Coordinates of C-alpha atoms in Angstrom, one line a residue:
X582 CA -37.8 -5.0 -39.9
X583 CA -34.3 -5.3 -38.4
X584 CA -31.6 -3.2 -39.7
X585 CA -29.1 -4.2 -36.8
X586 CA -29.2 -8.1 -36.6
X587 CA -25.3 -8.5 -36.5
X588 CA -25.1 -5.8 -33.6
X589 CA -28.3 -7.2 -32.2
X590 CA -26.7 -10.8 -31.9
X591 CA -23.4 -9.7 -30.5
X592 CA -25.3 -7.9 -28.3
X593 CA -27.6 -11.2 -27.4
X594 CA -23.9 -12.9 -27.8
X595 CA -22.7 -10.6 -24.5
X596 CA -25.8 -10.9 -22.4
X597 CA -25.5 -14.6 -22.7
X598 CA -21.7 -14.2 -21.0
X599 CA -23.3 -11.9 -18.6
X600 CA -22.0 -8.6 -19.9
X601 CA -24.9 -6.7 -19.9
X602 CA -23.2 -3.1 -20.1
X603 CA -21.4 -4.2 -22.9
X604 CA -24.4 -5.7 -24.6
X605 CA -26.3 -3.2 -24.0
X606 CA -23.7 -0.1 -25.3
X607 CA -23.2 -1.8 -28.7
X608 CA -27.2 -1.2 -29.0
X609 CA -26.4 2.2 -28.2
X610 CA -23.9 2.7 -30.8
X611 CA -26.3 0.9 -33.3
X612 CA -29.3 3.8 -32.7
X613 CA -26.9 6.2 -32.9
X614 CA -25.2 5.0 -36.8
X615 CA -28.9 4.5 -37.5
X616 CA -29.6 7.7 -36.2
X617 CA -27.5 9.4 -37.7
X618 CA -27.9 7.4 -41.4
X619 CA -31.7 7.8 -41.5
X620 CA -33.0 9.9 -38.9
X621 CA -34.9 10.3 -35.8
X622 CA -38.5 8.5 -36.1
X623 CA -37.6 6.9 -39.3
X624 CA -38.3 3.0 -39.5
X625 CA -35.2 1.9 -39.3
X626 CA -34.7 3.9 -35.8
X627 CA -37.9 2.1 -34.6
X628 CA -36.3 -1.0 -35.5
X629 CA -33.5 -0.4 -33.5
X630 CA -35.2 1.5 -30.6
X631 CA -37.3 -2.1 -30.4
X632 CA -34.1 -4.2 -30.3
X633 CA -32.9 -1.7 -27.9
X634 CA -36.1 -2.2 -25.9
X635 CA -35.6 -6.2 -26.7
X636 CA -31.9 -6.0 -24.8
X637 CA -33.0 -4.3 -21.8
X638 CA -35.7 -6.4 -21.3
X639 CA -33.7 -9.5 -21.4
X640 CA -31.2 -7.9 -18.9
X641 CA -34.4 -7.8 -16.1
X642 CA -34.4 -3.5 -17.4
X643 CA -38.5 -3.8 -18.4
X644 CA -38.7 0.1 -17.3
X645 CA -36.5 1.1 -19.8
X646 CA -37.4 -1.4 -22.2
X647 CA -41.1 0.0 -22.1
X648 CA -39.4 3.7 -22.7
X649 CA -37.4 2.2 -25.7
X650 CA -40.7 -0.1 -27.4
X651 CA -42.8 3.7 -26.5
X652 CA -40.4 5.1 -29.2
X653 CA -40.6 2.7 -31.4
X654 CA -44.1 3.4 -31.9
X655 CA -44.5 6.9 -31.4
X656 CA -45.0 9.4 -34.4
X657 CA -47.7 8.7 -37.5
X658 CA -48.2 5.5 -38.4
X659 CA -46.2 4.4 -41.2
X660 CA -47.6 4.4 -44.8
X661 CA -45.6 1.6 -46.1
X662 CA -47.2 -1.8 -44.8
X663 CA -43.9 -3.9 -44.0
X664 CA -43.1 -0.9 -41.6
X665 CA -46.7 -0.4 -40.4
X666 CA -46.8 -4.2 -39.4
X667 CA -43.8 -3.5 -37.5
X668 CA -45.2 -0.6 -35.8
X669 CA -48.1 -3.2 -35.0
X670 CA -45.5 -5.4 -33.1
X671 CA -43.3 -2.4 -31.3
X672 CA -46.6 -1.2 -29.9
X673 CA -47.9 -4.8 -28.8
X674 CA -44.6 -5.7 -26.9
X675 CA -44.9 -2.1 -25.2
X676 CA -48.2 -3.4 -24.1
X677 CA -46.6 -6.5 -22.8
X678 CA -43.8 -5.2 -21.2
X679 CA -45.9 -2.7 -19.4
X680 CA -47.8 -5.7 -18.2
X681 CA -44.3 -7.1 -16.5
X682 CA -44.1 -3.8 -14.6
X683 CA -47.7 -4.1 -13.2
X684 CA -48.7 -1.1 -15.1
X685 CA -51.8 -3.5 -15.8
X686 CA -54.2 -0.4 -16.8
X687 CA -51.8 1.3 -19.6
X688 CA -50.7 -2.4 -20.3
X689 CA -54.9 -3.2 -20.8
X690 CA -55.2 0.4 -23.2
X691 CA -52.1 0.0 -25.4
X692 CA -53.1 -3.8 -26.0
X693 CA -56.5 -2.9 -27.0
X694 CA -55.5 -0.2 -29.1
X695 CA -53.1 -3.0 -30.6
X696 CA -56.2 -5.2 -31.6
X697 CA -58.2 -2.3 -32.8
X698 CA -55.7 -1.3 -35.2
X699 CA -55.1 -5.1 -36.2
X700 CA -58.1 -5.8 -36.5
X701 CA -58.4 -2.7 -39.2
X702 CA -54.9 -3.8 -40.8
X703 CA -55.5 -7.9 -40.6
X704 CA -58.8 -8.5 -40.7
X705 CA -60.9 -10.9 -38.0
X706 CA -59.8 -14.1 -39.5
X707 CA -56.2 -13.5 -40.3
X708 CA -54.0 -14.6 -37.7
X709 CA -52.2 -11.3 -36.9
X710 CA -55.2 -10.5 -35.3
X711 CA -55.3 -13.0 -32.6
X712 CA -51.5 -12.5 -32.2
X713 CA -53.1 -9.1 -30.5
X714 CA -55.6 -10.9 -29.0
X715 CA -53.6 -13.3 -27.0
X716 CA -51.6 -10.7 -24.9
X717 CA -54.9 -8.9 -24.0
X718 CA -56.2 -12.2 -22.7
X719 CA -53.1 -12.3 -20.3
X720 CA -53.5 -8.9 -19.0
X721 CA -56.9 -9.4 -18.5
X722 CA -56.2 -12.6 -16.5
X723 CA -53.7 -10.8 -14.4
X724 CA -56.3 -8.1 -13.6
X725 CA -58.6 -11.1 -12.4
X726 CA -61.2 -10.1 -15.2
X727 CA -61.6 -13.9 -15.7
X728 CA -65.0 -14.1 -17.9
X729 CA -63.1 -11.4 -20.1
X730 CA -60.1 -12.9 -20.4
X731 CA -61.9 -16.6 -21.2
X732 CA -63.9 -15.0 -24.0
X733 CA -60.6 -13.6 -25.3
X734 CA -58.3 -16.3 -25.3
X735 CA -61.5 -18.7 -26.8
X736 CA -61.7 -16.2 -29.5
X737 CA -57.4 -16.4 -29.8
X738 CA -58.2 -20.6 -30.0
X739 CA -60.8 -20.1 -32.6
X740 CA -58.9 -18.1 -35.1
X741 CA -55.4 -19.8 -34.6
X742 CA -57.4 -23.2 -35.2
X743 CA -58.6 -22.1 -38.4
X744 CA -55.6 -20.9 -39.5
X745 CA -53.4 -24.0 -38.6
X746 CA -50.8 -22.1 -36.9
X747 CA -48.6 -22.7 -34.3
X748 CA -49.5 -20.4 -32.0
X749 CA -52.3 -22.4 -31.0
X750 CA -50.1 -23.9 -28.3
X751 CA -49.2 -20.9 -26.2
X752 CA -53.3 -20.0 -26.7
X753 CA -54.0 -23.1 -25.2
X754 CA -51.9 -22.9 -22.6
X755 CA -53.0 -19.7 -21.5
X756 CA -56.5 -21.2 -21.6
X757 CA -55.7 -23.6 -19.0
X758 CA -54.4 -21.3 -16.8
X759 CA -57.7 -18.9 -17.2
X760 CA -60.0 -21.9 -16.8
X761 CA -58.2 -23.0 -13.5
X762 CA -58.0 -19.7 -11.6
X763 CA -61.8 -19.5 -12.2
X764 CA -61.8 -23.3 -10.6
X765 CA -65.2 -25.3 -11.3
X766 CA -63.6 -28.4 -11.9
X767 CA -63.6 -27.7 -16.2
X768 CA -60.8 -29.7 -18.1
X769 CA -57.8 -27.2 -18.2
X770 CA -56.2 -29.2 -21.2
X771 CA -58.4 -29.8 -24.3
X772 CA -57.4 -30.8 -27.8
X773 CA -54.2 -32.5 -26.9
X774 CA -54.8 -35.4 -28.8
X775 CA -56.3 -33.7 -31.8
X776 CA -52.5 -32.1 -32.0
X777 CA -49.3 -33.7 -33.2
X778 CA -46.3 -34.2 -30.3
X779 CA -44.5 -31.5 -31.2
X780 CA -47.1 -28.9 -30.7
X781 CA -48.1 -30.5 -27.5
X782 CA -44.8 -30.5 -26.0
X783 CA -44.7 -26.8 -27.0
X784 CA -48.6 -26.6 -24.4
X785 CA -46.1 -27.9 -22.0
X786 CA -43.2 -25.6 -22.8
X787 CA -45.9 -22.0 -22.6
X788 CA -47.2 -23.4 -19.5
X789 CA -43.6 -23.5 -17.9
X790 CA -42.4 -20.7 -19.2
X791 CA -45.3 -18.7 -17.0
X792 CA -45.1 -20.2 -13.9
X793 CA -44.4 -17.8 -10.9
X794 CA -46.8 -15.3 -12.4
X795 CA -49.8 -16.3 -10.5
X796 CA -48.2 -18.5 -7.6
X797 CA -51.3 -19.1 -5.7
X798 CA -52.5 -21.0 -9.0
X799 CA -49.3 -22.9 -10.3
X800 CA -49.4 -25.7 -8.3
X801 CA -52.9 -26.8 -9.6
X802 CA -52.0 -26.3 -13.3
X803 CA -48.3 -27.6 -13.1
X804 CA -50.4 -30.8 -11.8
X805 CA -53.0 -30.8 -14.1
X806 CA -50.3 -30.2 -16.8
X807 CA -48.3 -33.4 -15.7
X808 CA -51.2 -35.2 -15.9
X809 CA -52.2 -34.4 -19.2
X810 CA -48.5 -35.0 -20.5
X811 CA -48.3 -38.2 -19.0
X812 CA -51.9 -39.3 -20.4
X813 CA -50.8 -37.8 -24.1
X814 CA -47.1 -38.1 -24.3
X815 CA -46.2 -40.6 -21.6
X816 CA -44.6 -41.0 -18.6
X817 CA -41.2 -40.8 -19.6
X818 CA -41.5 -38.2 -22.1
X819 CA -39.1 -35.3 -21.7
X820 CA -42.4 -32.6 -21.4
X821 CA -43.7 -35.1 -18.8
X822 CA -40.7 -34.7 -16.3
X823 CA -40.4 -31.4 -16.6
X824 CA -43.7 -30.5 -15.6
X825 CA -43.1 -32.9 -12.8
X826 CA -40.0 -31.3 -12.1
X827 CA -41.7 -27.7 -12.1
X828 CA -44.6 -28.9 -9.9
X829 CA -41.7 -30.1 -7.3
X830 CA -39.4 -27.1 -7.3
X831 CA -43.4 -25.0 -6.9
X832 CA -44.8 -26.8 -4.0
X833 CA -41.8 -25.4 -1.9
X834 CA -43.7 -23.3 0.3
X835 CA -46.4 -26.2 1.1
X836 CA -46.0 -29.3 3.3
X837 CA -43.2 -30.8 0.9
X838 CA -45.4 -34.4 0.5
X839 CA -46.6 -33.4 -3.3
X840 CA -42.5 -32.1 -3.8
X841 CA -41.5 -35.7 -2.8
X842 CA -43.8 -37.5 -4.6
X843 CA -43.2 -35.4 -7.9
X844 CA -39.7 -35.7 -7.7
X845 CA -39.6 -39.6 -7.6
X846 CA -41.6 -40.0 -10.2
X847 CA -38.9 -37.7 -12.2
X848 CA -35.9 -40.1 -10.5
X849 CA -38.1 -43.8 -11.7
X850 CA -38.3 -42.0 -15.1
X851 CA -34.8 -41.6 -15.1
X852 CA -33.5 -44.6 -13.8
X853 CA -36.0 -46.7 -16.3
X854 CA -33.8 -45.0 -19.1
X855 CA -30.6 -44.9 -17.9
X856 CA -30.1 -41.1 -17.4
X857 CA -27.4 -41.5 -14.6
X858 CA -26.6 -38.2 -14.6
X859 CA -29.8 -37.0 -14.5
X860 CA -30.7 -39.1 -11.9
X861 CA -28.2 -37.7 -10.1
X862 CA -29.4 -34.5 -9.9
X863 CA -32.7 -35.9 -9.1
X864 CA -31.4 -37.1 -6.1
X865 CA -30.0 -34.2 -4.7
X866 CA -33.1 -32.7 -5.3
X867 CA -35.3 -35.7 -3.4
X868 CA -32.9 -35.2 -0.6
X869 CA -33.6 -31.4 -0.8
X870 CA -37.1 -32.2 -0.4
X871 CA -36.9 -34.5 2.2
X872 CA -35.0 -32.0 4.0
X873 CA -37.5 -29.7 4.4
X874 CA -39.9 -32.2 5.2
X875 CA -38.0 -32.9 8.1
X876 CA -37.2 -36.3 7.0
X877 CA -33.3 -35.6 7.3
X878 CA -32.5 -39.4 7.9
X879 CA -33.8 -40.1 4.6
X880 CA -32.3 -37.8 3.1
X881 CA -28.9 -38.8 4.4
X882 CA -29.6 -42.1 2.5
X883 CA -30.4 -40.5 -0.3
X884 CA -26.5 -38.6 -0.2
X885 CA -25.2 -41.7 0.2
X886 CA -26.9 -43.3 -2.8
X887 CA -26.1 -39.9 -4.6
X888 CA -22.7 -40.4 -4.3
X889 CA -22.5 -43.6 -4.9
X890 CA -23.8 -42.7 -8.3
X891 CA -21.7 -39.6 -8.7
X892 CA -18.8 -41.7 -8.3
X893 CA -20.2 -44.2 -10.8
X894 CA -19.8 -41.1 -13.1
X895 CA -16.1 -40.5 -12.5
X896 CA -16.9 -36.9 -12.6
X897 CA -15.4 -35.1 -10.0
X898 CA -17.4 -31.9 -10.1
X899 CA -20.3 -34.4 -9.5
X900 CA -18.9 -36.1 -6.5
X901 CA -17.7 -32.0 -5.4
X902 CA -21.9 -31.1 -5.4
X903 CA -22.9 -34.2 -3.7
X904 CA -20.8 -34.2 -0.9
X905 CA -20.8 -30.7 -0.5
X906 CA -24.6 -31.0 -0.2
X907 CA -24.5 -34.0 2.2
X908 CA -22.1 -32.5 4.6
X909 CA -24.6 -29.6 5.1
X910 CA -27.0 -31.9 5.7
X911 CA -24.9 -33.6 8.6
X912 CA -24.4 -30.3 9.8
X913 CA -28.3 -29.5 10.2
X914 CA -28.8 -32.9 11.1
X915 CA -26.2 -32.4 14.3
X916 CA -23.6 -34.9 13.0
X917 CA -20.4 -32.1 12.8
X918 CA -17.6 -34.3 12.6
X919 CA -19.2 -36.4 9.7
X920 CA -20.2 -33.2 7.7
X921 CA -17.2 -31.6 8.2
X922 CA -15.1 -35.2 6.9
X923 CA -17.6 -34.7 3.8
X924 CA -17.1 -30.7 3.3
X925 CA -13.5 -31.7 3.1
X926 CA -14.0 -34.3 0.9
X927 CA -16.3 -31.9 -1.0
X928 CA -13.2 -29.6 -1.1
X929 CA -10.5 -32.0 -2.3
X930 CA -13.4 -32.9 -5.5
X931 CA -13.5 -29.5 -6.2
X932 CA -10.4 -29.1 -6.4
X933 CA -9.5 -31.7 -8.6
X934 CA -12.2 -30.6 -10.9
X935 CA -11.0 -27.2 -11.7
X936 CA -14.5 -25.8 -11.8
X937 CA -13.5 -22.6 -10.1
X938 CA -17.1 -21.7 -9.0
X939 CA -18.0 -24.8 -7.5
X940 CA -14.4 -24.4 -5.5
X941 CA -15.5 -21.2 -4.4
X942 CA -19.1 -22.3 -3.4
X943 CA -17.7 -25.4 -1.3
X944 CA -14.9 -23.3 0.4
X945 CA -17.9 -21.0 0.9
X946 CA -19.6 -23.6 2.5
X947 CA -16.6 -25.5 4.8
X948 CA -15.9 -21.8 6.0
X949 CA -20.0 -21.2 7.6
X950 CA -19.9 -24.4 9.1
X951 CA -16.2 -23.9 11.0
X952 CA -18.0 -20.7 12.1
X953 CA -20.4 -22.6 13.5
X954 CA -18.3 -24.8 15.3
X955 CA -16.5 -21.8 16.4
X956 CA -12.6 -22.0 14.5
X957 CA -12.9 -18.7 13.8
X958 CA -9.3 -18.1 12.1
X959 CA -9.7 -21.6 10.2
X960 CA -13.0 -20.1 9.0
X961 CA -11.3 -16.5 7.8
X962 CA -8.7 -18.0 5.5
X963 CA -11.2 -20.4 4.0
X964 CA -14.0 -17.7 3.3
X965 CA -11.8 -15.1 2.2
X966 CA -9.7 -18.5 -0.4
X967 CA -13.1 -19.0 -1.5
X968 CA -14.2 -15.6 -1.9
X969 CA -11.5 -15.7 -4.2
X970 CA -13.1 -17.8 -6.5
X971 CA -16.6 -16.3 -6.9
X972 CA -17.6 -13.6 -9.0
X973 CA -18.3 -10.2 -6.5
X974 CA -22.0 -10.5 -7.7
X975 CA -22.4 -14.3 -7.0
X976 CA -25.0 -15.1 -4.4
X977 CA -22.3 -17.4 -2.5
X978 CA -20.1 -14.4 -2.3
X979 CA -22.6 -12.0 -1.0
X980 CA -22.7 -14.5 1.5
X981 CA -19.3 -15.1 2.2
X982 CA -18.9 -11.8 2.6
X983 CA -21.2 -11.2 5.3
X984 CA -20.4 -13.9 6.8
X985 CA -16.6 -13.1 6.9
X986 CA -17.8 -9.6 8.7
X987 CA -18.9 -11.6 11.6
X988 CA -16.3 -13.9 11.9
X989 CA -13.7 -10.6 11.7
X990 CA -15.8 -9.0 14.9
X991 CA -15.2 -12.9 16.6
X992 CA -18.6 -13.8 16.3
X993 CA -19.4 -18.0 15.2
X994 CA -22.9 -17.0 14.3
X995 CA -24.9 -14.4 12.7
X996 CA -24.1 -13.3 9.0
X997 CA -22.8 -9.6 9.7
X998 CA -24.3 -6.8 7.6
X999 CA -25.6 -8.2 4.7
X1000 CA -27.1 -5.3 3.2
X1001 CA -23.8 -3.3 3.8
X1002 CA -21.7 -6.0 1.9
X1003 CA -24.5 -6.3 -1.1
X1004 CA -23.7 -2.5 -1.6
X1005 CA -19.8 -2.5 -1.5
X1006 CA -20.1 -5.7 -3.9
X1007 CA -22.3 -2.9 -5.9
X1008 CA -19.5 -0.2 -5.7
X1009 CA -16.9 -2.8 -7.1
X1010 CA -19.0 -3.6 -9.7
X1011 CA -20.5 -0.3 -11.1
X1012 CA -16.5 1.1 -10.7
X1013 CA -14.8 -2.0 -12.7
X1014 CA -17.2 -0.6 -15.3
X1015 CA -16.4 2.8 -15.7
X1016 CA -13.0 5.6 -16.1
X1017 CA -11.0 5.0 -12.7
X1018 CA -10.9 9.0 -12.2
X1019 CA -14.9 9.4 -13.1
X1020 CA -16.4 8.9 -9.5
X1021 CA -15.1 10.7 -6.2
X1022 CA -17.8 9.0 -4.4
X1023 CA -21.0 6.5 -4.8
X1024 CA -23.7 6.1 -2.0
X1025 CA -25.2 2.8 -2.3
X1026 CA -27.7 1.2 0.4
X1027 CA -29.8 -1.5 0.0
X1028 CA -33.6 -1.4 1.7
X1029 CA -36.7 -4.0 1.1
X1030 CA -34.3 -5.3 -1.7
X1031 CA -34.0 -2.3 -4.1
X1032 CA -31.4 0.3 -3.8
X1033 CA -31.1 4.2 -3.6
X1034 CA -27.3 5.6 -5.3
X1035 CA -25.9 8.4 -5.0
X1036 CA -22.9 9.9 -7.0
X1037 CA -20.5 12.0 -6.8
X1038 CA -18.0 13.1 -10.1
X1039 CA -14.1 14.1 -9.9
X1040 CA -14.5 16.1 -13.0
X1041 CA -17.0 17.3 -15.6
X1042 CA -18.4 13.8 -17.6
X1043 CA -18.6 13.9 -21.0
X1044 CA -22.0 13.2 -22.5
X1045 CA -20.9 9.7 -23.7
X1046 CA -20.0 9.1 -19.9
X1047 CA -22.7 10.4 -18.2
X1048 CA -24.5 8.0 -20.6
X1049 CA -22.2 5.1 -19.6
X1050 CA -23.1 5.7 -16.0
X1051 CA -26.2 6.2 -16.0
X1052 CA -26.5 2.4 -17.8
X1053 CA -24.0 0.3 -16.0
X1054 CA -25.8 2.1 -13.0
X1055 CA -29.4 0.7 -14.2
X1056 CA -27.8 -2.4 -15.2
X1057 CA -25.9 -3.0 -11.6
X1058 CA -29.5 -2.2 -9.9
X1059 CA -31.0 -5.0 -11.9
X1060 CA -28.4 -8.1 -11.9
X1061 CA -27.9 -7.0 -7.7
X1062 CA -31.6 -7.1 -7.4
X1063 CA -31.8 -10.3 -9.3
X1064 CA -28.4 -11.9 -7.2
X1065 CA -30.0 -10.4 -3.7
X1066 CA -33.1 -12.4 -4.3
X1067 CA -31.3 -16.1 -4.7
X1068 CA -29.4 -15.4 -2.0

């Protein structure tokens, strides 16, 4: 049941723009009509209090999400069965989301409550019952309970295999992951070729779309995964390279050799299909790689053919990346007067693009490096011109910003007080958001990257303020969280 789906997609509309206060208040406005219209604890409040719950969640808010899906399916179950199979789903994404907090034992209890009850409302064989199942298998994985979680998710197989339903996919995926934590050497991808491409691809896709969840595992299964693509779908197919691409961007934090090799297998693909642009990007990635490999004259070549083939494109936001990422490259590689020819060159592309957050990300960039090289008022005007450019919340611009504190106290090196700039680009964000005579004062500081606010009010709030602060507040924590980490 969904009795807001237009609010619920303008609200999906605004999160996608990044407006997550906004999104988030017309979700607010929807409970309260609904409210209002039908009651507290009446279905079409759970509805709502779960698309509420769905919001937050996509706007990195799972604590308040959980609070929101706990509603949803508190009070007595429902008597009419559309409305109790909803309640069956409200309570199965609290489970989930609980999961995402590491809350793994409530997450464990409400998901087995969920199949007990489905179990009674489906039956065993009907697929809503292994839709229970499958989440419990996670959670059990993530608690390292591997011989449970295997029987689980073989039990998930077995019923969506009957049932011919698509589901099967993600089961399967989640499989592979069980069966290669518990290592043993057992083939992690079964079935493929019993399954039609589409279905496969979507193996590929539920694989992906976990990785980072159990990091000390993902670079066996992303490799096993490519494998398996390659041997089912090919070596050029689109589910293929992006495993390939996913196994690159994962072995980051290993000796590189594996990122290399994964990534031109992704540029061969490309050029043996004519992808130029996304060759391109392929490139900058290789040179990335070989980067931190400590192969920095290769990847100078691989600039060089980069922008070449940027070039090639006539696309000057293109030829802005590339030489903006080559000239840093000369930098580290201690070639200054050649990376700054190419920052500049970066900065003329940029220009001539119009792409007003790559502008601000190259001036970012041309600013650092005549830091470095000790032109300290040179380096002001460009930082601040390119801080400009950025949003406040931008990782560039947090950045920038502490960066322009050092070069303000003379200094060509050091970035300044980062966590003191993170919380004034906090202020200016949580006050752009709210009535200009609401706040006398906010306390913000920043510490093992999570932050501690303090307020202080001008005036009495009414209760539709107080509401709006505490939100944009929650909000602010989560997208500065999210921007602190990428920086």
């Amino acid at each position: 049941m969904s009795t807001s789906s237009t609010s619920l997609d303008m609200a999906f509309a605004l999160l996608r723009e990044g407006r997550l206060v906004d999104a988030e208040q017309v979700m607010v406005r929807e409970l309260q009509d609904i409210t209002q219209k039908y009651g507290s604890g009446s279905p079409e409040w759970a509805s709502v209090q779960c698309d509420l719950g769905n919001v937050l969640l996509n706007s990195d808010q799972p604590a308040r999400a959980v609070e929101c899906y706990r509603a949803a399916c508190s009070g007595p179950v429902p008597r009419d069965p559309e409305a109790h199979k909803d309640r069956l789903t409200y309570r199965m994404n609290l489970g989930m989301v609980l999961a995402t907090t590491g809350r793994l034992d409530e997450a464990e209890a409400e998901l087995r409550a969920n199949v007990r009850e489905r179990l009674a409302f489906y039956g065993r064989e009907h697929a809503g019952y292994a839709f229970g199942l499958e989440p419990l298998a996670e959670v059990l994985l993530r608690r390292g309970d591997l011989r449970a979680a295997r029987e689980t998710v073989e039990e998930t197989i077995q019923n969506f295999w009957r049932n011919g339903h698509e589901r099967i996919a993600t089961a399967l995926a989640l499989r592979a992951r069980i069966v290669t934590a518990a290592g043993g050497g057992e083939p992690a991808f079964v079935a493929l070729e019993q399954l039609p491409d589409e279905v496969v691809e979507e193996v590929a896709l539920a694989v992906l779309n976990r990785v980072g969840e159990r990091p000390e595992t993902d670079g066996a299964v992303l490799s096993l995964l490519a494998e398996a693509m390659e041997a089912r779908l090919g070596p050029d197919h689109q589910a293929t390279l992006n495993a390939l691409s996913q196994l690159a961007n994962s072995d980051r934090s290993g000796d590189g050799a594996g990122r290399v090799v994964a990534i031109r297998k992704v540029l061969a693909s490309y050029h043996r299909q004519g992808r130029a642009e996304e060759a391109l990007m392929a490139e900058l990635g290789l040179a990335m790689a070989q980067s931190d490999t400590g192969d920095l004259e290769g990847a100078l070549r691989t600039y060089a053919e980069a922008l070449d083939r940027a070039q090639g494109l006539g696309r000057a936001d293109l030829v802005a990346q590339v030489l903006r990422n080559w000239g840093l490259a000369l930098s580290e590689a201690e070639q200054p007067a050649e990376g700054e020819r190419r920052l500049r060159e970066a900065l003329s592309a940029a220009e001539y693009s119009g792409n007003q957050e790559l502008l601000g990300r190259v001036r970012i960039a041309l600013g650092l490096f005549l830091q470095h090289q000790e032109r300290l008022a040179e380096a002001r005007h460009i930082v601040e011109a390119g801080l400009g450019t950025l949003d406040v919340a931008h990782p560039d611009a947090l950045v920038g910003r502490s960066h322009l504190g050092a070069i303000m106290e003379g200094r060509s090196c050091g970035c300044g007080d980062l966590p003191g700039v993170v919380a004034e680009a906090f202020r200016e964000f949580v006050h752009s958001r709210l009535p200009q005579d609401l706040l006398a004062d906010l306390g913000v500081s920043l510490k093992d990257g999570d932050f501690a606010v303090s307020v202080e009010l001008r005036r009495e709030p009414t209760q539709d303020e107080l509401d709006q602060l505490n939100r944009v507040i929650q909000t602010a924590t989560a997208e500065f969280r999210r921007r602190v980490a990428a920086t």
